[in-house]
PDB file of C-alpha atoms in Angstrom:
ATOM      1  CA  ASN A 412       1.913 -10.204  -3.295  1.00 61.00           C
ATOM      2  CA  ALA A 413      -0.899  -9.376  -1.241  1.00 74.00           C
ATOM      3  CA  GLY A 414       0.199  -6.031   0.118  1.00 94.00           C
ATOM      4  CA  VAL A 415      -2.058  -4.836   2.868  1.00 96.00           C
ATOM      5  CA  THR A 416      -4.914  -7.198   4.156  1.00 96.00           C
ATOM      6  CA  GLN A 417      -7.852  -6.407   6.153  1.00 97.00           C
ATOM      7  CA  THR A 418     -10.127  -8.612   7.857  1.00 96.00           C
ATOM      8  CA  PRO A 419     -13.230  -8.496   7.955  1.00 96.00           C
ATOM      9  CA  LYS A 420     -14.365  -6.889   5.274  1.00 96.00           C
ATOM     10  CA  PHE A 421     -17.984  -6.044   6.400  1.00 96.00           C
ATOM     11  CA  GLN A 422     -18.967  -6.259   9.960  1.00 96.00           C
ATOM     12  CA  VAL A 423     -22.356  -5.084  11.639  1.00 97.00           C
ATOM     13  CA  LEU A 424     -22.277  -4.660  15.067  1.00 97.00           C
ATOM     14  CA  LYS A 425     -24.914  -3.779  17.908  1.00 97.00           C
ATOM     15  CA  THR A 426     -24.236  -0.332  20.069  1.00 98.00           C
ATOM     16  CA  GLY A 427     -21.980  -1.728  22.796  1.00 97.00           C
ATOM     17  CA  GLN A 428     -20.532  -4.390  21.217  1.00 97.00           C
ATOM     18  CA  SER A 429     -16.655  -4.835  21.108  1.00 96.00           C
ATOM     19  CA  MET A 430     -14.697  -6.414  18.258  1.00 96.00           C
ATOM     20  CA  THR A 431     -11.354  -5.897  16.158  1.00 97.00           C
ATOM     21  CA  LEU A 432     -10.159  -4.943  13.192  1.00 98.00           C
ATOM     22  CA  GLN A 433      -7.033  -6.644  11.866  1.00 97.00           C
ATOM     23  CA  CYS A 434      -4.910  -5.636   9.551  1.00 97.00           C
ATOM     24  CA  ALA A 435      -1.287  -7.571   8.401  1.00 97.00           C
ATOM     25  CA  GLN A 436       1.242  -6.250   5.891  1.00 97.00           C
ATOM     26  CA  ASP A 437       3.923  -8.071   3.754  1.00 95.00           C
ATOM     27  CA  MET A 438       5.743  -5.603   2.640  1.00 95.00           C
ATOM     28  CA  ASN A 439       8.615  -5.375   5.389  1.00 95.00           C
ATOM     29  CA  HIS A 440       7.161  -2.411   6.416  1.00 95.00           C
ATOM     30  CA  ASN A 441       7.736  -0.114   9.380  1.00 95.00           C
ATOM     31  CA  SER A 442       5.307   2.043   9.857  1.00 94.00           C
ATOM     32  CA  MET A 443       1.443   1.052  10.065  1.00 96.00           C
ATOM     33  CA  TYR A 444      -1.612   3.556   9.699  1.00 96.00           C
ATOM     34  CA  TRP A 445      -5.423   3.367  11.001  1.00 98.00           C
ATOM     35  CA  TYR A 446      -7.782   5.792   8.869  1.00 98.00           C
ATOM     36  CA  ARG A 447     -11.357   6.226   9.097  1.00 97.00           C
ATOM     37  CA  GLN A 448     -13.317   7.394   5.897  1.00 97.00           C
ATOM     38  CA  ASP A 449     -16.799   9.533   6.077  1.00 94.00           C
ATOM     39  CA  PRO A 450     -18.673  11.208   3.444  1.00 85.00           C
ATOM     40  CA  GLY A 451     -17.577  14.414   3.083  1.00 78.00           C
ATOM     41  CA  MET A 452     -14.807  14.141   5.622  1.00 79.00           C
ATOM     42  CA  GLY A 453     -11.964  12.602   3.538  1.00 85.00           C
ATOM     43  CA  LEU A 454      -9.801   9.984   5.735  1.00 94.00           C
ATOM     44  CA  ARG A 455      -9.207  10.661   9.132  1.00 95.00           C
ATOM     45  CA  LEU A 456      -6.259   9.744  11.038  1.00 95.00           C
ATOM     46  CA  ILE A 457      -7.202   7.483  14.304  1.00 97.00           C
ATOM     47  CA  TYR A 458      -3.922   5.952  15.149  1.00 97.00           C
ATOM     48  CA  TYR A 459      -0.539   5.736  13.567  1.00 94.00           C
ATOM     49  CA  SER A 460       2.532   3.249  14.626  1.00 95.00           C
ATOM     50  CA  ALA A 461       5.880   4.304  13.373  1.00 92.00           C
ATOM     51  CA  SER A 462       7.786   1.132  14.371  1.00 91.00           C
ATOM     52  CA  GLU A 463       6.889  -2.043  15.887  1.00 91.00           C
ATOM     53  CA  GLY A 464       6.284  -1.272  19.953  1.00 89.00           C
ATOM     54  CA  THR A 465       5.344   2.495  19.078  1.00 93.00           C
ATOM     55  CA  THR A 466       2.115   4.389  18.761  1.00 95.00           C
ATOM     56  CA  ASP A 467       0.426   7.689  18.426  1.00 94.00           C
ATOM     57  CA  LYS A 468      -2.849   9.193  18.410  1.00 95.00           C
ATOM     58  CA  GLY A 469      -3.906  11.215  15.294  1.00 93.00           C
ATOM     59  CA  GLU A 470      -7.187  13.505  14.744  1.00 92.00           C
ATOM     60  CA  VAL A 471      -9.747  11.038  16.222  1.00 96.00           C
ATOM     61  CA  PRO A 472      -8.424   8.155  18.335  1.00 97.00           C
ATOM     62  CA  ASN A 473     -11.195   8.700  21.250  1.00 96.00           C
ATOM     63  CA  GLY A 474     -13.011   5.396  21.363  1.00 96.00           C
ATOM     64  CA  TYR A 475     -10.250   3.280  19.601  1.00 98.00           C
ATOM     65  CA  ASN A 476      -7.443   1.373  20.708  1.00 97.00           C
ATOM     66  CA  VAL A 477      -4.220  -0.218  18.982  1.00 97.00           C
ATOM     67  CA  SER A 478      -2.243  -2.578  19.410  1.00 96.00           C
ATOM     68  CA  ARG A 479       1.058  -3.242  17.403  1.00 95.00           C
ATOM     69  CA  LEU A 480       1.572  -6.897  17.888  1.00 85.00           C
ATOM     70  CA  ASN A 481       4.825  -7.213  15.851  1.00 94.00           C
ATOM     71  CA  LYS A 482       6.508  -5.986  12.674  1.00 95.00           C
ATOM     72  CA  ARG A 483       3.098  -7.089  10.432  1.00 96.00           C
ATOM     73  CA  GLU A 484       0.390  -6.614  12.354  1.00 97.00           C
ATOM     74  CA  PHE A 485      -1.563  -3.550  13.867  1.00 97.00           C
ATOM     75  CA  SER A 486      -5.280  -4.128  15.095  1.00 97.00           C
ATOM     76  CA  LEU A 487      -7.517  -1.724  16.008  1.00 98.00           C
ATOM     77  CA  ARG A 488     -10.127  -2.112  18.309  1.00 98.00           C
ATOM     78  CA  LEU A 489     -13.663  -0.808  19.497  1.00 97.00           C
ATOM     79  CA  GLU A 490     -13.928  -1.604  23.184  1.00 93.00           C
ATOM     80  CA  SER A 491     -17.982   0.025  22.908  1.00 96.00           C
ATOM     81  CA  ALA A 492     -19.163   0.776  19.524  1.00 97.00           C
ATOM     82  CA  ALA A 493     -21.299   3.630  18.994  1.00 97.00           C
ATOM     83  CA  PRO A 494     -23.428   4.579  15.846  1.00 97.00           C
ATOM     84  CA  SER A 495     -20.677   7.474  15.420  1.00 96.00           C
ATOM     85  CA  GLN A 496     -18.140   4.780  14.715  1.00 97.00           C
ATOM     86  CA  THR A 497     -20.207   3.680  11.920  1.00 97.00           C
ATOM     87  CA  SER A 498     -17.559   4.590   8.757  1.00 97.00           C
ATOM     88  CA  VAL A 499     -15.472   2.238   6.163  1.00 97.00           C
ATOM     89  CA  TYR A 500     -11.913   1.984   7.882  1.00 98.00           C
ATOM     90  CA  PHE A 501      -8.612   1.313   6.188  1.00 97.00           C
ATOM     91  CA  CYS A 502      -5.170   0.294   7.392  1.00 97.00           C
ATOM     92  CA  ALA A 503      -1.905   1.311   5.429  1.00 96.00           C
ATOM     93  CA  SER A 504       1.577   0.932   5.593  1.00 96.00           C
ATOM     94  CA  SER A 505       5.025   2.303   4.319  1.00 94.00           C
ATOM     95  CA  ARG A 506       8.404   1.378   4.379  1.00 92.00           C
ATOM     96  CA  LYS A 507       9.688   4.362   6.211  1.00 85.00           C
ATOM     97  CA  GLU A 508       8.274   7.410   7.479  1.00 74.00           C
ATOM     98  CA  ASN A 509       9.094   9.195   4.264  1.00 77.00           C
ATOM     99  CA  THR A 510       8.437   6.935   2.214  1.00 88.00           C
ATOM    100  CA  GLU A 511       5.297   5.724  -0.597  1.00 91.00           C
ATOM    101  CA  ALA A 512       2.092   4.640   1.660  1.00 93.00           C
ATOM    102  CA  PHE A 513      -0.055   1.902   0.606  1.00 95.00           C
ATOM    103  CA  PHE A 514      -3.562   0.598   1.586  1.00 95.00           C
ATOM    104  CA  GLY A 515      -5.595  -2.180   2.182  1.00 95.00           C
ATOM    105  CA  GLN A 516      -9.110  -2.794   0.815  1.00 94.00           C
ATOM    106  CA  GLY A 517     -10.918  -1.271   3.925  1.00 95.00           C
ATOM    107  CA  THR A 518     -13.318  -2.591   6.151  1.00 97.00           C
ATOM    108  CA  ARG A 519     -16.906  -1.897   6.619  1.00 97.00           C
ATOM    109  CA  LEU A 520     -18.083  -1.152   9.638  1.00 97.00           C
ATOM    110  CA  THR A 521     -21.902  -0.520  10.579  1.00 97.00           C
ATOM    111  CA  VAL A 522     -23.063  -0.159  14.022  1.00 97.00           C
ATOM    112  CA  VAL A 523     -27.103   0.041  15.025  1.00 97.00           C
TER     113      VAL A 523
ATOM    114  CA  LYS B 974      -2.076  21.813  12.917  1.00 86.00           C
ATOM    115  CA  GLN B 975      -1.710  20.370   9.114  1.00 91.00           C
ATOM    116  CA  GLU B 976      -4.469  20.904   7.665  1.00 94.00           C
ATOM    117  CA  VAL B 977      -5.170  19.997   3.741  1.00 96.00           C
ATOM    118  CA  THR B 978      -7.239  21.288   0.996  1.00 96.00           C
ATOM    119  CA  GLN B 979      -8.828  19.928  -2.001  1.00 96.00           C
ATOM    120  CA  ILE B 980     -10.286  22.469  -4.788  1.00 92.00           C
ATOM    121  CA  PRO B 981     -12.571  21.603  -6.559  1.00 91.00           C
ATOM    122  CA  ALA B 982     -14.583  19.253  -4.485  1.00 93.00           C
ATOM    123  CA  ALA B 983     -16.110  18.144  -8.040  1.00 95.00           C
ATOM    124  CA  LEU B 984     -14.762  18.456 -11.636  1.00 95.00           C
ATOM    125  CA  SER B 985     -16.799  17.413 -14.726  1.00 97.00           C
ATOM    126  CA  VAL B 986     -15.070  17.174 -18.350  1.00 96.00           C
ATOM    127  CA  PRO B 987     -15.500  16.001 -21.864  1.00 97.00           C
ATOM    128  CA  GLU B 988     -13.327  13.092 -22.511  1.00 97.00           C
ATOM    129  CA  GLY B 989     -10.106  14.466 -24.073  1.00 97.00           C
ATOM    130  CA  GLU B 990      -9.372  17.716 -22.120  1.00 97.00           C
ATOM    131  CA  ASN B 991      -6.547  18.144 -19.891  1.00 97.00           C
ATOM    132  CA  LEU B 992      -7.058  18.766 -16.080  1.00 96.00           C
ATOM    133  CA  VAL B 993      -5.793  20.332 -12.980  1.00 96.00           C
ATOM    134  CA  LEU B 994      -6.219  19.405  -9.531  1.00 97.00           C
ATOM    135  CA  ASN B 995      -5.362  21.537  -6.378  1.00 97.00           C
ATOM    136  CA  CYS B 996      -3.788  20.652  -3.033  1.00 98.00           C
ATOM    137  CA  SER B 997      -2.793  23.167  -0.441  1.00 98.00           C
ATOM    138  CA  PHE B 998      -1.594  22.290   2.721  1.00 97.00           C
ATOM    139  CA  THR B 999      -0.303  24.938   5.916  1.00 96.00           C
ATOM    140  CA  ASP B1000       2.772  23.939   6.987  1.00 93.00           C
ATOM    141  CA  SER B1001       5.972  23.602   4.685  1.00 92.00           C
ATOM    142  CA  ALA B1002       7.699  20.897   6.915  1.00 92.00           C
ATOM    143  CA  ILE B1003       6.452  18.340   5.277  1.00 92.00           C
ATOM    144  CA  TYR B1004       8.258  14.839   4.582  1.00 92.00           C
ATOM    145  CA  ASN B1005       6.593  14.216   0.845  1.00 94.00           C
ATOM    146  CA  LEU B1006       3.090  14.612  -0.686  1.00 96.00           C
ATOM    147  CA  GLN B1007       1.497  11.801  -1.994  1.00 96.00           C
ATOM    148  CA  TRP B1008      -1.549  11.587  -4.650  1.00 97.00           C
ATOM    149  CA  PHE B1009      -4.105   8.544  -4.428  1.00 97.00           C
ATOM    150  CA  ARG B1010      -6.858   7.654  -6.846  1.00 97.00           C
ATOM    151  CA  GLN B1011     -10.124   6.172  -5.319  1.00 96.00           C
ATOM    152  CA  ASP B1012     -12.925   3.967  -7.165  1.00 95.00           C
ATOM    153  CA  PRO B1013     -16.158   3.620  -5.613  1.00 90.00           C
ATOM    154  CA  GLY B1014     -16.139   1.362  -2.852  1.00 88.00           C
ATOM    155  CA  LYS B1015     -12.451   0.598  -3.113  1.00 90.00           C
ATOM    156  CA  GLY B1016      -9.437   1.099  -1.594  1.00 91.00           C
ATOM    157  CA  LEU B1017      -6.682   3.993  -2.380  1.00 95.00           C
ATOM    158  CA  THR B1018      -4.256   3.393  -5.395  1.00 95.00           C
ATOM    159  CA  SER B1019      -1.082   5.542  -5.102  1.00 95.00           C
ATOM    160  CA  LEU B1020      -0.433   7.407  -8.160  1.00 97.00           C
ATOM    161  CA  LEU B1021       2.315   9.909  -7.251  1.00 96.00           C
ATOM    162  CA  LEU B1022       5.420  10.697  -4.483  1.00 95.00           C
ATOM    163  CA  ILE B1023       6.774  13.783  -4.853  1.00 95.00           C
ATOM    164  CA  GLN B1024       9.674  14.021  -1.842  1.00 93.00           C
ATOM    165  CA  SER B1025       9.855  17.726  -0.469  1.00 93.00           C
ATOM    166  CA  SER B1026      13.143  18.104  -1.924  1.00 93.00           C
ATOM    167  CA  GLN B1027      11.322  17.501  -5.699  1.00 94.00           C
ATOM    168  CA  ARG B1028       9.413  19.926  -7.609  1.00 95.00           C
ATOM    169  CA  GLU B1029       7.439  17.196  -9.423  1.00 96.00           C
ATOM    170  CA  GLN B1030       6.677  13.840 -10.719  1.00 96.00           C
ATOM    171  CA  THR B1031       5.382  12.469 -13.533  1.00 97.00           C
ATOM    172  CA  SER B1032       3.420   8.950 -14.556  1.00 95.00           C
ATOM    173  CA  GLY B1033       2.694   8.482 -18.160  1.00 96.00           C
ATOM    174  CA  ARG B1034      -0.482  10.769 -18.433  1.00 97.00           C
ATOM    175  CA  LEU B1035       0.051  12.286 -15.111  1.00 97.00           C
ATOM    176  CA  ASN B1036       2.367  14.928 -13.925  1.00 98.00           C
ATOM    177  CA  ALA B1037       2.166  16.077 -10.151  1.00 97.00           C
ATOM    178  CA  SER B1038       3.818  19.559  -8.887  1.00 97.00           C
ATOM    179  CA  LEU B1039       4.915  20.488  -5.323  1.00 97.00           C
ATOM    180  CA  ASP B1040       5.739  23.881  -4.398  1.00 96.00           C
ATOM    181  CA  LYS B1041       6.499  23.387  -0.395  1.00 93.00           C
ATOM    182  CA  SER B1042       7.306  27.156   0.141  1.00 92.00           C
ATOM    183  CA  SER B1043       3.499  28.367  -1.070  1.00 95.00           C
ATOM    184  CA  GLY B1044       2.106  25.087   0.696  1.00 96.00           C
ATOM    185  CA  ARG B1045       0.678  24.254  -2.862  1.00 97.00           C
ATOM    186  CA  SER B1046       0.536  20.680  -5.353  1.00 98.00           C
ATOM    187  CA  THR B1047      -1.265  20.506  -8.265  1.00 97.00           C
ATOM    188  CA  LEU B1048      -2.439  17.056 -10.136  1.00 97.00           C
ATOM    189  CA  TYR B1049      -2.001  17.997 -14.199  1.00 97.00           C
ATOM    190  CA  ILE B1050      -4.069  15.148 -16.050  1.00 97.00           C
ATOM    191  CA  ALA B1051      -3.152  15.021 -19.869  1.00 97.00           C
ATOM    192  CA  ALA B1052      -6.047  13.955 -22.329  1.00 97.00           C
ATOM    193  CA  SER B1053      -8.154  12.798 -20.273  1.00 97.00           C
ATOM    194  CA  GLN B1054     -10.247   9.782 -20.648  1.00 97.00           C
ATOM    195  CA  PRO B1055     -13.492   8.259 -18.809  1.00 97.00           C
ATOM    196  CA  GLY B1056     -11.425   5.742 -17.098  1.00 97.00           C
ATOM    197  CA  ASP B1057      -9.861   8.178 -15.254  1.00 97.00           C
ATOM    198  CA  SER B1058     -13.216   8.973 -13.297  1.00 98.00           C
ATOM    199  CA  ALA B1059     -12.747   8.370  -9.923  1.00 97.00           C
ATOM    200  CA  THR B1060     -11.688  10.772  -6.196  1.00 96.00           C
ATOM    201  CA  TYR B1061      -8.635  12.098  -6.184  1.00 97.00           C
ATOM    202  CA  LEU B1062      -6.728  12.786  -3.048  1.00 97.00           C
ATOM    203  CA  CYS B1063      -4.154  14.271  -2.002  1.00 97.00           C
ATOM    204  CA  ALA B1064      -1.840  13.380   1.551  1.00 96.00           C
ATOM    205  CA  VAL B1065       1.260  15.462   3.316  1.00 96.00           C
ATOM    206  CA  ARG B1066       3.512  13.260   5.370  1.00 93.00           C
ATOM    207  CA  ASN B1067       4.129  15.020   8.083  1.00 88.00           C
ATOM    208  CA  GLN B1068       7.877  15.416   9.888  1.00 81.00           C
ATOM    209  CA  GLY B1069       6.155  13.149  12.770  1.00 82.00           C
ATOM    210  CA  GLY B1070       5.452  10.860   9.966  1.00 84.00           C
ATOM    211  CA  LYS B1071       1.627  11.215  10.199  1.00 89.00           C
ATOM    212  CA  LEU B1072      -0.019  11.321   6.871  1.00 91.00           C
ATOM    213  CA  ILE B1073      -3.283  13.729   6.272  1.00 93.00           C
ATOM    214  CA  PHE B1074      -5.116  14.227   3.462  1.00 95.00           C
ATOM    215  CA  GLY B1075      -7.411  16.024   1.710  1.00 95.00           C
ATOM    216  CA  GLN B1076     -11.106  15.721   1.353  1.00 94.00           C
ATOM    217  CA  GLY B1077     -10.766  14.877  -2.561  1.00 95.00           C
ATOM    218  CA  THR B1078     -11.799  15.991  -5.832  1.00 96.00           C
ATOM    219  CA  GLU B1079     -14.457  13.698  -7.451  1.00 96.00           C
ATOM    220  CA  LEU B1080     -13.561  13.951 -11.183  1.00 97.00           C
ATOM    221  CA  SER B1081     -15.920  12.596 -13.845  1.00 97.00           C
ATOM    222  CA  VAL B1082     -14.651  11.982 -17.586  1.00 97.00           C
ATOM    223  CA  LYS B1083     -17.609  12.447 -20.241  1.00 97.00           C
ATOM    224  CA  PRO B1084     -17.459  10.452 -23.515  1.00 95.00           C
TER     225      PRO B1084
END
């Protein structure tokens, strides 16, 4: 049972490059989330998808786009990476809006 | 806007001590509150989930309480062990479905 799987685990980008962070869950969950974690800032919500076909902005959506490709997959895209986007990114999912959330192991992104 | 605060930011205790971690939130209109553990460089592990209609949940040496009207939750850890050393995060689920986190409490249990 893989749970929530994120790829890649580590990535180094140059300023201005683009990339997509992938997230997939195998628990048949409806809701999926993207967070970033920075020292002293806790986890901040970037985007949220309550169900397939829907997305909603979180606390820090600027500079990011998301795609809920299907029920399993929720990707996060950085169109033009900036050093301020250096962070650890976490994906999470839950069966419904009011049930337990499960997290992936994170993607450590460095933008130079 | 929902804001979640955790106090203290860091805590160091000797092994065997009972301890309490605090979490407060500003908007009481929540679905639930969830406590997580995070080890350095790792993802988040769910510890306990308390629904808005519940007062407390227990799992082993952990007990979490929720007072929705006052916007507070506590995580009680009994007989702490060095293996309990980690960062503990609380998160509230708004009625819009978004999960909002506090900044965490970094716990160190000394042998």
